[in-house]
Short mmCIF file of C-alpha atoms (C1' of nucleotides) in Angstrom, two decimals:
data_model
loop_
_atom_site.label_atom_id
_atom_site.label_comp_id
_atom_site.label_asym_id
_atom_site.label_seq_id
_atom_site.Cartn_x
_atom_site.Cartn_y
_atom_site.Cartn_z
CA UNK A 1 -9.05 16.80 -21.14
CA UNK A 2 -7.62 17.38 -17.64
CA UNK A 3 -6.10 20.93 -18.18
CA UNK A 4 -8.31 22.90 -20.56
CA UNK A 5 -9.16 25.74 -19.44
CA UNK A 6 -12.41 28.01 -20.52
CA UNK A 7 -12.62 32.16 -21.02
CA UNK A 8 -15.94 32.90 -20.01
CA UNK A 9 -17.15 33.90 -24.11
CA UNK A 10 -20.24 32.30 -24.89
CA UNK A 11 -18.60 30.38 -27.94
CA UNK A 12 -17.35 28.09 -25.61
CA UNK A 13 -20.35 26.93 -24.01
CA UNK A 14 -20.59 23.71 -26.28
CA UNK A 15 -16.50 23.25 -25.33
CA UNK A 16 -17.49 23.18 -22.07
CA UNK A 17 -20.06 20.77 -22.53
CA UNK A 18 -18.07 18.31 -24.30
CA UNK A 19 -15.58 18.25 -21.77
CA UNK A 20 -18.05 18.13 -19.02
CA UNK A 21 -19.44 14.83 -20.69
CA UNK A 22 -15.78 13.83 -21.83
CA UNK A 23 -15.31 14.09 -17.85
CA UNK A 24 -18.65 12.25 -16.75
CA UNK A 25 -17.41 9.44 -19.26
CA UNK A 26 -14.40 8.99 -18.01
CA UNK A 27 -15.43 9.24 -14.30
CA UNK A 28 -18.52 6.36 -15.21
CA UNK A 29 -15.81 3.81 -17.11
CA UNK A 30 -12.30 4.75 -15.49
CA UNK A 31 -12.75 2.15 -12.51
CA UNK A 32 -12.37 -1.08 -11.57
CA UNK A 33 -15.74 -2.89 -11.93
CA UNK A 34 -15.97 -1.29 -15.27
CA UNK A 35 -12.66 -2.26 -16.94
CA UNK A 36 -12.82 -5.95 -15.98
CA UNK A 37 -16.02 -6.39 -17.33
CA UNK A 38 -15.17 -5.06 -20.19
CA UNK A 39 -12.01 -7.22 -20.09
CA UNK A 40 -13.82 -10.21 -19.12
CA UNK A 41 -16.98 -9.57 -21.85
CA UNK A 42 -14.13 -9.24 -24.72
CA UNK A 43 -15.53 -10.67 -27.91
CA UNK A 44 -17.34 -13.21 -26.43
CA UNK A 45 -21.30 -13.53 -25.77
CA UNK A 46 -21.47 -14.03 -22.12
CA UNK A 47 -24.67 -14.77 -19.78
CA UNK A 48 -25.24 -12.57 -16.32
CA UNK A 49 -24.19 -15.94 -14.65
CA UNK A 50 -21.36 -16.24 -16.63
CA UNK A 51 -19.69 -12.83 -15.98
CA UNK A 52 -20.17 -13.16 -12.38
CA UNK A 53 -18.37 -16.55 -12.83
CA UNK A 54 -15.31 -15.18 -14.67
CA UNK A 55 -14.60 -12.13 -12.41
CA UNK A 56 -13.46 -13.08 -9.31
CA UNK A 57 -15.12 -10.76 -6.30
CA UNK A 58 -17.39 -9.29 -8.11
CA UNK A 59 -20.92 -9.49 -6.10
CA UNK A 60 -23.78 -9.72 -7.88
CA UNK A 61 -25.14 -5.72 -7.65
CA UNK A 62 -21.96 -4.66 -8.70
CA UNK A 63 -22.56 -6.50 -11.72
CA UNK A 64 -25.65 -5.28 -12.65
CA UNK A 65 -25.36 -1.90 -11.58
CA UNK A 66 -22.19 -1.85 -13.81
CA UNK A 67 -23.42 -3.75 -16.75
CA UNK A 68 -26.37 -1.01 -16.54
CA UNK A 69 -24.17 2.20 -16.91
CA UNK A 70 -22.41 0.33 -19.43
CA UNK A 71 -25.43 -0.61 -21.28
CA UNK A 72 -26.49 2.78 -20.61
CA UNK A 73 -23.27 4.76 -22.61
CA UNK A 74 -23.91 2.11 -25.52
CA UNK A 75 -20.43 -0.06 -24.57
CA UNK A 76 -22.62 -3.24 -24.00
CA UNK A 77 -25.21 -4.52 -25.91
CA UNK A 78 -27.92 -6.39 -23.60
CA UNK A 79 -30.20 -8.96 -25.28
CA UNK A 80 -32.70 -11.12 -23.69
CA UNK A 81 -34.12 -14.49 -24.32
CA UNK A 82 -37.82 -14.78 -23.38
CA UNK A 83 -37.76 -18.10 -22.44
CA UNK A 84 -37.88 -19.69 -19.06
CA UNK A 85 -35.55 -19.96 -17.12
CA UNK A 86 -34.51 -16.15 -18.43
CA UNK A 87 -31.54 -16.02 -20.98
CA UNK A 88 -29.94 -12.35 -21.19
CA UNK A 89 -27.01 -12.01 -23.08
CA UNK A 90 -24.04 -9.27 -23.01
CA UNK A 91 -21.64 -8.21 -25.76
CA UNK A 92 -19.67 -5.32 -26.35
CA UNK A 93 -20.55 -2.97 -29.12
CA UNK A 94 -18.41 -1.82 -31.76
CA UNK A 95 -17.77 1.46 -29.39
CA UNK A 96 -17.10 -1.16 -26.40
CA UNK A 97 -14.58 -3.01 -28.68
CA UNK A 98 -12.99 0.28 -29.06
CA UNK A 99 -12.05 0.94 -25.45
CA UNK A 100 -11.60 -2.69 -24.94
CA UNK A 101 -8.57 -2.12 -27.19
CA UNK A 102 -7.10 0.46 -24.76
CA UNK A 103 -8.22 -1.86 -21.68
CA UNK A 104 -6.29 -4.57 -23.26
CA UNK A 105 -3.07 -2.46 -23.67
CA UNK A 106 -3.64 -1.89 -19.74
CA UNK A 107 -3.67 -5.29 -18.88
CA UNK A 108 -0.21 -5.65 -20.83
CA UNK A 109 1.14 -3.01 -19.07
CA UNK A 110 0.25 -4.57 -15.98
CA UNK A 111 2.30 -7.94 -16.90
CA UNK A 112 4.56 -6.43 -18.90
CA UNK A 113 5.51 -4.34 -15.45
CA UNK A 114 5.06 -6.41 -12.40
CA UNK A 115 8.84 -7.14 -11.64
CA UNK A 116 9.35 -3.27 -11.79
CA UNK A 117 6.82 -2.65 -9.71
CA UNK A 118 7.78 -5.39 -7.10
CA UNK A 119 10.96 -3.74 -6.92
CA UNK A 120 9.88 -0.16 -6.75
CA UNK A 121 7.81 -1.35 -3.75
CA UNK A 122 10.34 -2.95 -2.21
CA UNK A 123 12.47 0.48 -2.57
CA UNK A 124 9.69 2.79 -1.26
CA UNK A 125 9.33 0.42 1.98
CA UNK A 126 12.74 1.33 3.07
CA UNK B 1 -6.32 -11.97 -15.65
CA UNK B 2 -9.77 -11.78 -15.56
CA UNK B 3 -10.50 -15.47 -16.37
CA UNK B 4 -7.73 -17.07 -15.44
CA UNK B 5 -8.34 -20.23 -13.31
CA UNK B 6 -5.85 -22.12 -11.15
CA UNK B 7 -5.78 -25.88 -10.71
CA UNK B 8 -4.49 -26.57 -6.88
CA UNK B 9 -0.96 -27.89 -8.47
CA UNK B 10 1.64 -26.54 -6.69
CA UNK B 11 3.77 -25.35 -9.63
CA UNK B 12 0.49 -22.25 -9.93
CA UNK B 13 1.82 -21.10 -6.95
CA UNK B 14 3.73 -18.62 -8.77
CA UNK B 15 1.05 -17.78 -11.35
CA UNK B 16 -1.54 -17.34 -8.75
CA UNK B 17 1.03 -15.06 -6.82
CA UNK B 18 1.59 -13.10 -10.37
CA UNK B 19 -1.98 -13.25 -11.22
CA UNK B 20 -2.94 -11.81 -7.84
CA UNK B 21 -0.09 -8.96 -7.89
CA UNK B 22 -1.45 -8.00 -11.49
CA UNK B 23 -4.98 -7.68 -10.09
CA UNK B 24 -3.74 -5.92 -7.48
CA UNK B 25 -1.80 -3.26 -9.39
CA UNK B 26 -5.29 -3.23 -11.76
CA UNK B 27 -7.21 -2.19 -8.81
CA UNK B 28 -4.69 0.59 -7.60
CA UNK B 29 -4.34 2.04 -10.96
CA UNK B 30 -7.73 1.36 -12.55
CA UNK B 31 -9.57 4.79 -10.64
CA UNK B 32 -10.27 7.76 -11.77
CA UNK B 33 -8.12 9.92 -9.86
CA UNK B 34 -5.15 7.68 -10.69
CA UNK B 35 -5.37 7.67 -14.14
CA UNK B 36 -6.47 11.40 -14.28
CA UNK B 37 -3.26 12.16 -11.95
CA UNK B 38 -0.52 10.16 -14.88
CA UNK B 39 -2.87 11.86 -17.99
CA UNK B 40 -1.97 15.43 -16.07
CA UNK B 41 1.55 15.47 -15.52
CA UNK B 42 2.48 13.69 -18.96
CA UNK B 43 5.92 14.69 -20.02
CA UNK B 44 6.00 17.35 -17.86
CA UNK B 45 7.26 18.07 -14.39
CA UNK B 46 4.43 19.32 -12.36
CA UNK B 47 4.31 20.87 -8.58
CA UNK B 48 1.59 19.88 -6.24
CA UNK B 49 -0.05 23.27 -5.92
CA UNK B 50 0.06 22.54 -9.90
CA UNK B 51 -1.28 19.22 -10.22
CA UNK B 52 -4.38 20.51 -7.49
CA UNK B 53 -4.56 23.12 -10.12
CA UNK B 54 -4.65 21.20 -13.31
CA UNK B 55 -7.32 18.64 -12.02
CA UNK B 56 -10.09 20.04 -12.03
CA UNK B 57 -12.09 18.58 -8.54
CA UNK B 58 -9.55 16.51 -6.99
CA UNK B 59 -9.41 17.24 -3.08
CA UNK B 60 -5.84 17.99 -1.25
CA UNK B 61 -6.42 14.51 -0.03
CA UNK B 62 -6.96 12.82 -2.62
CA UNK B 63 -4.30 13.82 -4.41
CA UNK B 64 -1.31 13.04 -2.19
CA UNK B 65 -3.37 9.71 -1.28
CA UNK B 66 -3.09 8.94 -5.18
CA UNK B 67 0.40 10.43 -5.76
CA UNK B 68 1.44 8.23 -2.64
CA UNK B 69 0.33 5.20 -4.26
CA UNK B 70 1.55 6.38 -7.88
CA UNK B 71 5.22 6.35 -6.11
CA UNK B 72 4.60 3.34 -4.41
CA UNK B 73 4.63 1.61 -7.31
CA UNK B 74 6.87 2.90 -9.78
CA UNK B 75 4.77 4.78 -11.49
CA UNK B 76 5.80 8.77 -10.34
CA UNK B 77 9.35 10.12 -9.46
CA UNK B 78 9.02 12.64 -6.45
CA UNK B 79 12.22 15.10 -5.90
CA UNK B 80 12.16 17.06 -3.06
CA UNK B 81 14.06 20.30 -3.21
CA UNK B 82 15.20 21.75 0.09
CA UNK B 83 14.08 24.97 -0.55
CA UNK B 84 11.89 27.51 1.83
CA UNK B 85 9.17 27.37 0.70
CA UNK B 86 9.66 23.49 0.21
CA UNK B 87 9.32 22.93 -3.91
CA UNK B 88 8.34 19.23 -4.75
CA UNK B 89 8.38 17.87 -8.34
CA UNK B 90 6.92 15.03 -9.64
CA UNK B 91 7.33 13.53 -13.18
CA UNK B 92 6.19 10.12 -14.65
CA UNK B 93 9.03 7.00 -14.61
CA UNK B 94 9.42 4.99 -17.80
CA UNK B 95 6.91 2.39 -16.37
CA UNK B 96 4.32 5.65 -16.20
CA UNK B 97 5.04 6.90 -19.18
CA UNK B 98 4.05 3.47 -20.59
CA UNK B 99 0.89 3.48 -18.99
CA UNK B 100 -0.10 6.97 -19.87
CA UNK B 101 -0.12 5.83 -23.50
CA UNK B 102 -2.76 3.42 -22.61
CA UNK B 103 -4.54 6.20 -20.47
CA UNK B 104 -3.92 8.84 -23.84
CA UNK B 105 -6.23 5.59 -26.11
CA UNK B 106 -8.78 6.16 -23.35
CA UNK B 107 -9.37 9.75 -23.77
CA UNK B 108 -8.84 9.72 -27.61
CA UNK B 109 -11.19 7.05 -27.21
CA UNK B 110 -13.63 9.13 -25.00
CA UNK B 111 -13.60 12.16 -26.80
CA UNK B 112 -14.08 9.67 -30.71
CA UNK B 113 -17.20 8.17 -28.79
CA UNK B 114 -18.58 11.56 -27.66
CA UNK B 115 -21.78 11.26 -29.98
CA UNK B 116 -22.22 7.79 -29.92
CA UNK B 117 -22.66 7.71 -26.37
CA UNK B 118 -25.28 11.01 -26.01
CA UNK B 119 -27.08 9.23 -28.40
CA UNK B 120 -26.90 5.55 -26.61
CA UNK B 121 -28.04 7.73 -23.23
CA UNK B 122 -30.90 9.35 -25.41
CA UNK B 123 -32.09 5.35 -26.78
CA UNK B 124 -31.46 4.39 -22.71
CA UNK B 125 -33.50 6.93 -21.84
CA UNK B 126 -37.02 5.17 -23.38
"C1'" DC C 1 4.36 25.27 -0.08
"C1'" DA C 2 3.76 20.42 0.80
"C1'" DG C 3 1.56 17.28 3.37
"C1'" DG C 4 0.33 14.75 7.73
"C1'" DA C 5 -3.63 14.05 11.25
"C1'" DT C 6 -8.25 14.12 12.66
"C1'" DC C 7 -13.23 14.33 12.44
"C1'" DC C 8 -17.40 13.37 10.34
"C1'" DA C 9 -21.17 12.86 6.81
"C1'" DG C 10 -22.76 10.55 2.67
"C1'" DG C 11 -22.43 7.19 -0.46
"C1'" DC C 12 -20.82 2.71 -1.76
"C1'" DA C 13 -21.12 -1.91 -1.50
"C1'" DG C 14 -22.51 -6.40 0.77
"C1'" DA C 15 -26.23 -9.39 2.48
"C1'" DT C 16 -30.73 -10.72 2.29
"C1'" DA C 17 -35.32 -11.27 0.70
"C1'" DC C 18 -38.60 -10.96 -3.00
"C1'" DT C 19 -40.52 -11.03 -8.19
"C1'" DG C 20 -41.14 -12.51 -13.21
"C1'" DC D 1 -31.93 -17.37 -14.06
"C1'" DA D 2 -31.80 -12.45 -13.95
"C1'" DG D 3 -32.96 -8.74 -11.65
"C1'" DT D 4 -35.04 -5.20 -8.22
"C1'" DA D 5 -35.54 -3.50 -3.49
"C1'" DT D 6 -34.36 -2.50 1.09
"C1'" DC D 7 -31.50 -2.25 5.00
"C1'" DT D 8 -27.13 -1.38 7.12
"C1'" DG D 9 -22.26 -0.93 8.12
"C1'" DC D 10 -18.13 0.97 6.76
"C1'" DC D 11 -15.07 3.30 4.39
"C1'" DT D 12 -14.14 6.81 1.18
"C1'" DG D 13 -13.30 11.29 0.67
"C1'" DG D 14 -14.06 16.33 2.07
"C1'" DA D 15 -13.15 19.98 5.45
"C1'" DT D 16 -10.31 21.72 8.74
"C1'" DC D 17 -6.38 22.44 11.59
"C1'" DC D 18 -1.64 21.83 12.34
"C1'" DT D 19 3.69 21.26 11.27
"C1'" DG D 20 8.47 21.74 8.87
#
DNA sequence: CAGGATCCAGGCAGATACTG
DNA sequence: CAGTATCTGCCTGGATCCTG
């Protein structure tokens, strides 16, 4: 994904395409916001309210501006209750679940990891 | 990590600390750059002029801000041969080649969901 | 070759106010 | 309640120049 490299022959056109996308993907999901709301949706139905709740310093146009591109690649589902007061709903999709998966293993890393990476701090400050 | 909440009992210190560390790695590692940086170098030992190379887009800065950080926690090895021209090496520690498995589901993921997401943007689209 | 330092523009993200 | 819109500051990240 990072190191392909293209000839210029025109059968290779759709190859670059795909990786171009491949690249936009990653670029759209491969932050922050992103992976802890995907984290924090899990397989859970939560409300707009209820996400901003869960994930700490998250402001409220991060949210939606996030929960939009997600929506928008088809990770979240977003359904809304006409009733008043407004109802909307997020969930992952199937495809969400899927990277949610990977997310996960990230977060286990993370814990799994913290007392080496303590220590390798501690080493590069001196 | 996401949800997690603390009562104010003292014995949370620690978890809070832990829980605070963890986002904090999350946040370092969680970008685009980072991730693209530990997906490039894999089991390989890769120069700088070869990582600017490899990543397609990623400024001089960028990339020694990232590396920086990578080392900073653990996550790169950086030798330093005292050469002239200087020749600088940098590999992935155990801890990084842990993560890049998670990073390898992400792209596998990316590159499964390919369709399913041009189509999601093509439903967003109306 | 590797990478630090500096300058500067553009975009990101927060705060606030307003609608359905 | 959920969301859009606008304004604004700042901070990220690119370009450039300089060292060992």
């Amino acid at each position: 994904m990072v190191t392909k490299q293209f000839s210029g022959s025109p059968e290779d056109a759709d190859l670059r395409r795909a990786d171009s996308l491949a690249r936009e993907i990653f670029s759209d999901v491969a932050n922050k916001w992103a992976l802890l709301i995907i984290e924090a949706v899990g397989e859970r139905t939560l409300r707009f309210s209820e996400l901003r709740n869960e994930i700490e310093g998250i402001s409220h146009k991060m949210l939606t501006q996030n929960l939009r591109m997600l929506e928008r690649n088809g990770l979240v589902d977003r359904s809304v209750h006409p009733t008043v007061p407004p109802r909307v709903e997020y969930t992952l999709t199937e495809a969400g679940q899927g990277l949610r998966k990977t997310v996960d293993g990230m977060c286990d890393w993370t814990h799994r990891h913290l007392g080496d990476i303590e220590d390798a701090r501690r080493r590069f400050g001196a």
